[in-house]
PDB file of C-alpha atoms and ligand atoms in Angstrom:
ATOM      1  CA  MET A  26      42.560  39.675  -3.379  1.00  0.00           C
ATOM      2  CA  SER A  27      39.593  40.665  -1.233  1.00  0.00           C
ATOM      3  CA  LYS A  28      37.609  41.537  -4.366  1.00  0.00           C
ATOM      4  CA  TYR A  29      38.411  38.082  -5.697  1.00  0.00           C
ATOM      5  CA  ILE A  30      37.344  36.433  -2.414  1.00  0.00           C
ATOM      6  CA  ASP A  31      34.195  38.498  -2.444  1.00  0.00           C
ATOM      7  CA  GLN A  32      33.266  37.309  -5.929  1.00  0.00           C
ATOM      8  CA  ILE A  33      33.928  33.683  -5.034  1.00  0.00           C
ATOM      9  CA  LYS A  34      31.753  34.079  -1.947  1.00  0.00           C
ATOM     10  CA  LYS A  35      28.925  35.461  -4.020  1.00  0.00           C
ATOM     11  CA  LEU A  36      29.239  32.590  -6.479  1.00  0.00           C
ATOM     12  CA  VAL A  37      29.206  30.091  -3.618  1.00  0.00           C
ATOM     13  CA  THR A  38      26.059  31.728  -2.263  1.00  0.00           C
ATOM     14  CA  LEU A  39      24.490  31.473  -5.711  1.00  0.00           C
ATOM     15  CA  GLN A  40      25.615  27.855  -5.839  1.00  0.00           C
ATOM     16  CA  GLU A  41      23.925  27.122  -2.508  1.00  0.00           C
ATOM     17  CA  ILE A  42      20.680  28.594  -3.786  1.00  0.00           C
ATOM     18  CA  ASP A  43      20.876  26.598  -7.007  1.00  0.00           C
ATOM     19  CA  THR A  44      21.661  23.363  -5.178  1.00  0.00           C
ATOM     20  CA  GLU A  45      18.618  23.773  -2.968  1.00  0.00           C
ATOM     21  CA  LEU A  46      16.466  24.653  -5.971  1.00  0.00           C
ATOM     22  CA  ILE A  47      17.574  21.480  -7.748  1.00  0.00           C
ATOM     23  CA  GLU A  48      16.852  19.382  -4.648  1.00  0.00           C
ATOM     24  CA  LEU A  49      13.405  20.940  -4.267  1.00  0.00           C
ATOM     25  CA  LYS A  50      12.529  20.354  -7.895  1.00  0.00           C
ATOM     26  CA  ASN A  51      13.582  16.704  -7.591  1.00  0.00           C
ATOM     27  CA  LYS A  52      11.514  16.372  -4.450  1.00  0.00           C
ATOM     28  CA  MET A  53       8.550  17.846  -6.254  1.00  0.00           C
ATOM     29  CA  GLU A  54       8.801  15.102  -8.847  1.00  0.00           C
ATOM     30  CA  GLU A  55       9.387  12.329  -6.291  1.00  0.00           C
ATOM     31  CA  SER A  56       6.693  13.272  -3.777  1.00  0.00           C
ATOM     32  CA  PRO A  57       3.644  12.162  -5.784  1.00  0.00           C
ATOM     33  CA  LYS A  58       5.170   8.733  -6.414  1.00  0.00           C
ATOM     34  CA  HIS A  59       4.216   7.311  -3.010  1.00  0.00           C
ATOM     35  CA  LEU A  60       0.656   8.382  -3.698  1.00  0.00           C
ATOM     36  CA  GLU A  61       0.765   6.738  -7.127  1.00  0.00           C
ATOM     37  CA  ASN A  62       1.953   3.476  -5.555  1.00  0.00           C
ATOM     38  CA  LEU A  63      -0.882   3.559  -3.039  1.00  0.00           C
ATOM     39  CA  LYS A  64      -3.394   4.202  -5.812  1.00  0.00           C
ATOM     40  CA  ASN A  65      -2.088   1.261  -7.818  1.00  0.00           C
ATOM     41  CA  GLU A  66      -2.210  -0.995  -4.772  1.00  0.00           C
ATOM     42  CA  LEU A  67      -5.786   0.057  -4.062  1.00  0.00           C
ATOM     43  CA  GLU A  68      -6.799  -0.614  -7.661  1.00  0.00           C
ATOM     44  CA  GLY A  69      -5.325  -4.110  -7.404  1.00  0.00           C
ATOM     45  CA  LEU A  70      -7.271  -4.816  -4.220  1.00  0.00           C
ATOM     46  CA  GLU A  71     -10.480  -3.491  -5.732  1.00  0.00           C
ATOM     47  CA  ASP A  72     -10.019  -5.864  -8.671  1.00  0.00           C
ATOM     48  CA  GLN A  73      -9.530  -8.709  -6.195  1.00  0.00           C
ATOM     49  CA  MET A  74     -12.730  -7.665  -4.430  1.00  0.00           C
ATOM     50  CA  GLU A  75     -14.649  -7.717  -7.680  1.00  0.00           C
ATOM     51  CA  GLN A  76     -13.448 -11.242  -8.417  1.00  0.00           C
ATOM     52  CA  LEU A  77     -14.275 -12.347  -4.890  1.00  0.00           C
ATOM     53  CA  GLU A  78     -17.780 -10.951  -5.177  1.00  0.00           C
ATOM     54  CA  ASP A  79     -18.311 -12.799  -8.445  1.00  0.00           C
ATOM     55  CA  ARG A  80     -17.184 -15.993  -6.753  1.00  0.00           C
ATOM     56  CA  LEU A  81     -19.517 -15.425  -3.800  1.00  0.00           C
ATOM     57  CA  LYS A  82     -22.419 -14.797  -6.151  1.00  0.00           C
ATOM     58  CA  LEU A  83     -21.699 -18.030  -7.959  1.00  0.00           C
ATOM     59  CA  LEU A  84     -21.463 -19.993  -4.700  1.00  0.00           C
ATOM     60  CA  ASN A  85     -24.719 -18.508  -3.441  1.00  0.00           C
ATOM     61  CA  ASN A  86     -26.492 -19.445  -6.646  1.00  0.00           C
ATOM     62  CA  GLN A  87     -25.147 -22.973  -6.389  1.00  0.00           C
ATOM     63  CA  LYS A  88     -26.289 -23.134  -2.793  1.00  0.00           C
ATOM     64  CA  LYS A  89     -29.771 -21.948  -3.709  1.00  0.00           C
ATOM     65  CA  LYS A  90     -30.030 -24.504  -6.497  1.00  0.00           C
ATOM     66  CA  LEU A  91     -28.823 -27.356  -4.281  1.00  0.00           C
ATOM     67  CA  GLU A  92     -31.225 -26.439  -1.501  1.00  0.00           C
ATOM     68  CA  HIS A  93     -34.037 -26.207  -3.985  1.00  0.00           C
ATOM     69  CA  ASP A  94     -33.206 -29.594  -5.540  1.00  0.00           C
ATOM     70  CA  ILE A  95     -32.896 -31.249  -2.137  1.00  0.00           C
ATOM     71  CA  GLU A  96     -36.210 -29.806  -1.094  1.00  0.00           C
ATOM     72  CA  GLU A  97     -37.911 -30.869  -4.300  1.00  0.00           C
ATOM     73  CA  ASP A  98     -36.619 -34.429  -4.185  1.00  0.00           C
ATOM     74  CA  SER A  99     -37.428 -34.771  -0.486  1.00  0.00           C
ATOM     75  CA  HIS A 100     -40.941 -33.844  -1.385  1.00  0.00           C
ATOM     76  CA  LYS A 101     -40.979 -36.461  -4.158  1.00  0.00           C
ATOM     77  CA  ILE A 102     -39.672 -39.089  -1.762  1.00  0.00           C
ATOM     78  CA  LYS A 103     -42.385 -38.247   0.743  1.00  0.00           C
ATOM     79  CA  LYS A 104     -45.058 -38.489  -1.903  1.00  0.00           C
ATOM     80  CA  SER A 105     -43.704 -41.803  -3.157  1.00  0.00           C
ATOM     81  CA  LYS A 106     -43.677 -43.202   0.378  1.00  0.00           C
ATOM     82  CA  ASN A 107     -47.361 -42.429   0.699  1.00  0.00           C
ATOM     83  CA  LYS A 108     -48.092 -43.927  -2.703  1.00  0.00           C
ATOM     84  CA  LEU A 109     -46.125 -47.034  -1.867  1.00  0.00           C
ATOM     85  CA  MET A 110     -48.818 -48.135   0.644  1.00  0.00           C
ATOM     86  CA  MET A 111     -51.379 -48.242  -2.085  1.00  0.00           C
ATOM     87  CA  ILE A 112     -49.432 -50.295  -4.629  1.00  0.00           C
ATOM     88  CA  SER A 113     -50.272 -53.976  -4.916  1.00  0.00           C
ATOM     89  CA  ASN A 114     -48.334 -54.758  -8.085  1.00  0.00           C
ATOM     90  CA  THR A 115     -44.880 -56.099  -7.124  1.00  0.00           C
ATOM     91  CA  ARG A 116     -43.109 -54.866 -10.242  1.00  0.00           C
ATOM     92  CA  GLU A 117     -44.474 -51.397  -9.791  1.00  0.00           C
ATOM     93  CA  TYR A 118     -43.597 -51.561  -6.112  1.00  0.00           C
ATOM     94  CA  HIS A 119     -39.978 -52.444  -6.830  1.00  0.00           C
ATOM     95  CA  ALA A 120     -39.723 -49.792  -9.533  1.00  0.00           C
ATOM     96  CA  MET A 121     -40.914 -47.176  -7.114  1.00  0.00           C
ATOM     97  CA  MET A 122     -38.558 -48.421  -4.411  1.00  0.00           C
ATOM     98  CA  ARG A 123     -35.663 -48.133  -6.838  1.00  0.00           C
ATOM     99  CA  GLU A 124     -36.695 -44.636  -7.813  1.00  0.00           C
ATOM    100  CA  MET A 125     -36.911 -43.577  -4.181  1.00  0.00           C
ATOM    101  CA  ASP A 126     -33.562 -45.128  -3.551  1.00  0.00           C
ATOM    102  CA  ASN A 127     -32.035 -43.139  -6.385  1.00  0.00           C
ATOM    103  CA  LEU A 128     -33.606 -39.927  -5.154  1.00  0.00           C
ATOM    104  CA  GLU A 129     -32.276 -40.516  -1.659  1.00  0.00           C
ATOM    105  CA  LYS A 130     -28.818 -41.276  -2.969  1.00  0.00           C
ATOM    106  CA  MET A 131     -28.915 -38.148  -5.068  1.00  0.00           C
ATOM    107  CA  ASN A 132     -29.963 -36.080  -2.087  1.00  0.00           C
ATOM    108  CA  ARG A 133     -27.215 -37.512   0.118  1.00  0.00           C
ATOM    109  CA  PHE A 134     -24.775 -36.578  -2.589  1.00  0.00           C
ATOM    110  CA  ARG A 135     -26.271 -33.079  -2.710  1.00  0.00           C
ATOM    111  CA  GLU A 136     -26.078 -32.728   1.062  1.00  0.00           C
ATOM    112  CA  GLU A 137     -22.390 -33.507   0.916  1.00  0.00           C
ATOM    113  CA  GLU A 138     -21.938 -31.012  -1.841  1.00  0.00           C
ATOM    114  CA  LEU A 139     -23.853 -28.443   0.150  1.00  0.00           C
ATOM    115  CA  THR A 140     -21.616 -28.990   3.195  1.00  0.00           C
ATOM    116  CA  ASN A 141     -18.522 -28.375   1.063  1.00  0.00           C
ATOM    117  CA  LEU A 142     -20.152 -25.385  -0.529  1.00  0.00           C
ATOM    118  CA  LEU A 143     -21.013 -23.839   2.827  1.00  0.00           C
ATOM    119  CA  GLU A 144     -17.422 -24.315   3.915  1.00  0.00           C
ATOM    120  CA  ASP A 145     -16.233 -22.642   0.725  1.00  0.00           C
ATOM    121  CA  LEU A 146     -18.692 -19.798   1.254  1.00  0.00           C
ATOM    122  CA  HIS A 147     -17.502 -19.320   4.815  1.00  0.00           C
ATOM    123  CA  ILE A 148     -13.850 -19.130   3.734  1.00  0.00           C
ATOM    124  CA  ASN A 149     -14.637 -16.648   0.998  1.00  0.00           C
ATOM    125  CA  LEU A 150     -16.730 -14.482   3.284  1.00  0.00           C
ATOM    126  CA  GLU A 151     -13.809 -14.323   5.711  1.00  0.00           C
ATOM    127  CA  LYS A 152     -11.540 -13.368   2.836  1.00  0.00           C
ATOM    128  CA  LYS A 153     -13.973 -10.649   1.859  1.00  0.00           C
ATOM    129  CA  GLU A 154     -13.961  -9.181   5.337  1.00  0.00           C
ATOM    130  CA  GLU A 155     -10.182  -9.201   5.447  1.00  0.00           C
ATOM    131  CA  LEU A 156      -9.963  -7.609   2.028  1.00  0.00           C
ATOM    132  CA  ASN A 157     -12.537  -5.016   3.012  1.00  0.00           C
ATOM    133  CA  ASN A 158     -10.453  -4.006   6.030  1.00  0.00           C
ATOM    134  CA  HIS A 159      -7.340  -3.821   3.904  1.00  0.00           C
ATOM    135  CA  ILE A 160      -9.098  -1.632   1.326  1.00  0.00           C
ATOM    136  CA  GLN A 161     -10.509   0.646   4.021  1.00  0.00           C
ATOM    137  CA  ASN A 162      -7.077   1.094   5.620  1.00  0.00           C
ATOM    138  CA  LEU A 163      -5.536   1.838   2.257  1.00  0.00           C
ATOM    139  CA  ARG A 164      -8.225   4.399   1.456  1.00  0.00           C
ATOM    140  CA  ASP A 165      -7.542   6.124   4.778  1.00  0.00           C
ATOM    141  CA  GLU A 166      -3.812   6.117   4.084  1.00  0.00           C
ATOM    142  CA  LEU A 167      -4.425   7.471   0.621  1.00  0.00           C
ATOM    143  CA  ALA A 168      -6.558  10.315   1.953  1.00  0.00           C
ATOM    144  CA  THR A 169      -3.889  11.213   4.519  1.00  0.00           C
ATOM    145  CA  SER A 170      -1.122  11.040   1.916  1.00  0.00           C
ATOM    146  CA  GLN A 171      -3.107  13.212  -0.429  1.00  0.00           C
ATOM    147  CA  ALA A 172      -3.573  15.886   2.218  1.00  0.00           C
ATOM    148  CA  THR A 173       0.094  15.660   3.218  1.00  0.00           C
ATOM    149  CA  LEU A 174       1.185  15.937  -0.392  1.00  0.00           C
ATOM    150  CA  VAL A 175      -0.863  19.065  -0.955  1.00  0.00           C
ATOM    151  CA  THR A 176       0.749  20.688   2.090  1.00  0.00           C
ATOM    152  CA  GLU A 177       4.194  19.458   1.127  1.00  0.00           C
ATOM    153  CA  LEU A 178       3.934  20.712  -2.441  1.00  0.00           C
ATOM    154  CA  LYS A 179       2.726  24.052  -1.199  1.00  0.00           C
ATOM    155  CA  GLN A 180       5.688  24.305   1.167  1.00  0.00           C
ATOM    156  CA  ILE A 181       8.082  23.375  -1.621  1.00  0.00           C
ATOM    157  CA  ASN A 182       6.514  25.909  -3.945  1.00  0.00           C
ATOM    158  CA  ASP A 183       6.729  28.646  -1.329  1.00  0.00           C
ATOM    159  CA  ARG A 184      10.373  27.830  -0.713  1.00  0.00           C
ATOM    160  CA  ILE A 185      11.130  27.806  -4.449  1.00  0.00           C
ATOM    161  CA  LYS A 186       9.548  31.231  -4.836  1.00  0.00           C
ATOM    162  CA  LYS A 187      11.654  32.559  -1.970  1.00  0.00           C
ATOM    163  CA  LEU A 188      14.824  31.040  -3.404  1.00  0.00           C
ATOM    164  CA  GLU A 189      14.099  32.419  -6.828  1.00  0.00           C
ATOM    165  CA  GLY A 190      13.830  35.861  -5.264  1.00  0.00           C
ATOM    166  CA  ALA A 191      17.098  35.295  -3.421  1.00  0.00           C
ATOM    167  CA  ARG A 192      18.692  34.057  -6.636  1.00  0.00           C
ATOM    168  CA  LYS A 193      17.801  37.265  -8.468  1.00  0.00           C
ATOM    169  CA  LYS A 194      19.366  39.302  -5.693  1.00  0.00           C
ATOM    170  CA  ALA A 195      22.484  37.112  -5.603  1.00  0.00           C
ATOM    171  CA  CYS A 196      22.890  37.414  -9.377  1.00  0.00           C
ATOM    172  CA  ALA A 197      22.623  41.189  -9.240  1.00  0.00           C
ATOM    173  CA  ASP A 198      25.739  41.273  -7.041  1.00  0.00           C
ATOM    174  CA  ILE A 199      27.901  39.280  -9.449  1.00  0.00           C
ATOM    175  CA  PRO A 200      29.693  40.927 -12.409  1.00  0.00           C
ATOM    176  CA  VAL A 201      28.022  39.981 -15.694  1.00  0.00           C
ATOM    177  CA  PRO A 202      30.987  38.170 -17.337  1.00  0.00           C
ATOM    178  CA  ILE A 203      31.438  35.948 -14.271  1.00  0.00           C
ATOM    179  CA  LEU A 204      27.736  35.292 -14.025  1.00  0.00           C
ATOM    180  CA  SER A 205      27.667  34.351 -17.704  1.00  0.00           C
ATOM    181  CA  ARG A 206      30.411  31.821 -17.127  1.00  0.00           C
ATOM    182  CA  TYR A 207      28.515  30.421 -14.173  1.00  0.00           C
ATOM    183  CA  ASN A 208      25.272  30.115 -16.151  1.00  0.00           C
ATOM    184  CA  PHE A 209      27.059  28.662 -19.158  1.00  0.00           C
ATOM    185  CA  ILE A 210      28.451  25.847 -17.002  1.00  0.00           C
ATOM    186  CA  LYS A 211      25.130  25.414 -15.186  1.00  0.00           C
ATOM    187  CA  ASP A 212      23.371  24.714 -18.481  1.00  0.00           C
ATOM    188  CA  ARG A 213      25.901  22.095 -19.511  1.00  0.00           C
ATOM    189  CA  LEU A 214      27.146  20.265 -16.406  1.00  0.00           C
ATOM    190  CA  HIS A 215      25.660  18.462 -13.458  1.00  0.00           C
ATOM    191  CA  ASN A 216      25.492  20.443 -10.253  1.00  0.00           C
ATOM    192  CA  PRO A 217      27.683  21.814  -8.601  1.00  0.00           C
ATOM    193  CA  ILE A 218      29.034  24.592 -10.786  1.00  0.00           C
ATOM    194  CA  ILE A 219      31.632  26.099  -8.476  1.00  0.00           C
ATOM    195  CA  VAL A 220      33.781  23.836  -6.313  1.00  0.00           C
ATOM    196  CA  SER A 221      36.750  24.093  -3.997  1.00  0.00           C
ATOM    197  CA  VAL A 222      40.205  22.722  -4.681  1.00  0.00           C
ATOM    198  CA  LYS A 223      41.543  20.701  -1.764  1.00  0.00           C
ATOM    199  CA  LYS A 224      45.277  19.903  -1.794  1.00  0.00           C
ATOM    200  CA  SER A 225      45.310  20.504  -5.568  1.00  0.00           C
ATOM    201  CA  VAL A 226      42.358  18.137  -6.167  1.00  0.00           C
ATOM    202  CA  CYS A 227      39.186  19.512  -7.750  1.00  0.00           C
ATOM    203  CA  THR A 228      36.246  18.470  -5.539  1.00  0.00           C
ATOM    204  CA  GLY A 229      33.967  18.470  -8.570  1.00  0.00           C
ATOM    205  CA  CYS A 230      35.706  15.726 -10.548  1.00  0.00           C
ATOM    206  CA  PHE A 231      38.296  14.546  -7.972  1.00  0.00           C
ATOM    207  CA  ILE A 232      41.198  14.907 -10.368  1.00  0.00           C
ATOM    208  CA  SER A 233      44.366  16.865  -9.549  1.00  0.00           C
ATOM    209  CA  ILE A 234      44.676  20.152 -11.334  1.00  0.00           C
ATOM    210  CA  PRO A 235      48.022  20.787 -13.075  1.00  0.00           C
ATOM    211  CA  PRO A 236      50.742  22.440 -10.903  1.00  0.00           C
ATOM    212  CA  GLN A 237      50.616  25.551 -13.100  1.00  0.00           C
ATOM    213  CA  SER A 238      46.892  26.003 -12.386  1.00  0.00           C
ATOM    214  CA  PHE A 239      47.431  25.302  -8.715  1.00  0.00           C
ATOM    215  CA  VAL A 240      49.992  28.100  -8.539  1.00  0.00           C
ATOM    216  CA  GLU A 241      47.578  30.396 -10.369  1.00  0.00           C
ATOM    217  CA  ILE A 242      44.658  29.613  -8.110  1.00  0.00           C
ATOM    218  CA  GLN A 243      46.704  30.297  -4.989  1.00  0.00           C
ATOM    219  CA  LYS A 244      47.383  33.798  -6.237  1.00  0.00           C
ATOM    220  CA  GLY A 245      43.672  34.525  -6.033  1.00  0.00           C
ATOM    221  CA  GLU A 246      43.613  36.988  -8.909  1.00  0.00           C
ATOM    222  CA  GLN A 247      41.167  35.575 -11.366  1.00  0.00           C
ATOM    223  CA  ILE A 248      38.444  32.981 -11.308  1.00  0.00           C
ATOM    224  CA  LEU A 249      39.733  29.781 -12.874  1.00  0.00           C
ATOM    225  CA  SER A 250      38.077  26.706 -14.300  1.00  0.00           C
ATOM    226  CA  CYS A 251      39.093  23.112 -13.644  1.00  0.00           C
ATOM    227  CA  PRO A 252      40.933  21.984 -16.811  1.00  0.00           C
ATOM    228  CA  ASN A 253      39.301  18.579 -16.486  1.00  0.00           C
ATOM    229  CA  CYS A 254      35.608  19.198 -15.647  1.00  0.00           C
ATOM    230  CA  GLN A 255      35.415  22.915 -16.523  1.00  0.00           C
ATOM    231  CA  ARG A 256      33.762  23.818 -13.225  1.00  0.00           C
ATOM    232  CA  LEU A 257      34.685  27.120 -11.589  1.00  0.00           C
ATOM    233  CA  ILE A 258      37.252  26.492  -8.888  1.00  0.00           C
ATOM    234  CA  TYR A 259      38.633  28.273  -5.853  1.00  0.00           C
ATOM    235  CA  TRP A 260      41.338  27.369  -3.383  1.00  0.00           C
ATOM    236  CA  GLU A 261      39.823  26.028  -0.181  1.00  0.00           C
ATOM    237  CA  GLU A 262      42.413  27.761   1.996  1.00  0.00           C
ATOM    238  CA  HIS A 263      41.543  31.225   0.743  1.00  0.00           C
ATOM    239  CA  PHE A 264      38.123  30.671   2.079  1.00  0.00           C
ATOM    240  CA  SER A 265      39.030  29.157   5.417  1.00  0.00           C
ATOM    241  CA  ALA A 266      41.691  31.862   5.938  1.00  0.00           C
ATOM    242  CA  GLU A 267      39.047  34.490   5.289  1.00  0.00           C
ATOM    243  CA  ASN A 268      36.721  32.778   7.766  1.00  0.00           C
ATOM    244  CA  GLN A 269      39.444  32.648  10.386  1.00  0.00           C
ATOM    245  CA  VAL A 270      40.075  36.352   9.981  1.00  0.00           C
ATOM    246  CA  LYS A 271      36.397  36.935  10.457  1.00  0.00           C
ATOM    247  CA  GLU A 272      36.260  34.797  13.554  1.00  0.00           C
ATOM    248  CA  HIS A 273      39.149  36.685  15.094  1.00  0.00           C
ATOM    249  CA  ALA A 274      37.737  40.041  14.171  1.00  0.00           C
TER     250      ALA A 274
HETATM  251 ZN1   ZN B  25      37.197  19.310 -11.945  1.00  0.00          ZN
END
């Protein structure tokens, strides 16, 4: 009986090591995902910034052109005003008046356009500043995450190495046929590999084991498998009884 308990204990220890190894390997795959998300977010914002800069360039060019046109036509108007004094022909006078009128109208229209454009520019410049701050914050977060990830992965790797050492030692203590059964199940089923039976229910698949098997397992003579899920099973009370003995000792 105590040999049986001893073997179960060793298998449970091995199981604990394997469970932690599985968790660590999952974590190792999950950890870089946050960083990937940040990188994608940053790329999106940088694209937005590029578009915004194109828009600002366009608006600035439009502004330059409008200011230039206003300036040019103002100059024309001024020149025409001076000329006007010297014209005696009525038809010519009216023609020039009309032309000046058109130029002034055009410039008023341009002034309005310029006002709207300046407003648009202002809004987009504010957007740019906001976006810039957002990008800077994200870059900082990314740098921090990167550093954290490096440390985290190193810690995980160190722990895995330690556990792999512990696993070797744990395996050395287990008789080869039992270890082969354990490894056979490990390669084919989801973790865990060895589970307790509580009140005749297998805690691996949560199905009752047949009464015959339950009687067998209580004897504590040989290591049994759950007839349903094939996991190695042990009777919970053997273990707690053993622990109680220990506590009293
Ligand atoms: Zn089962």
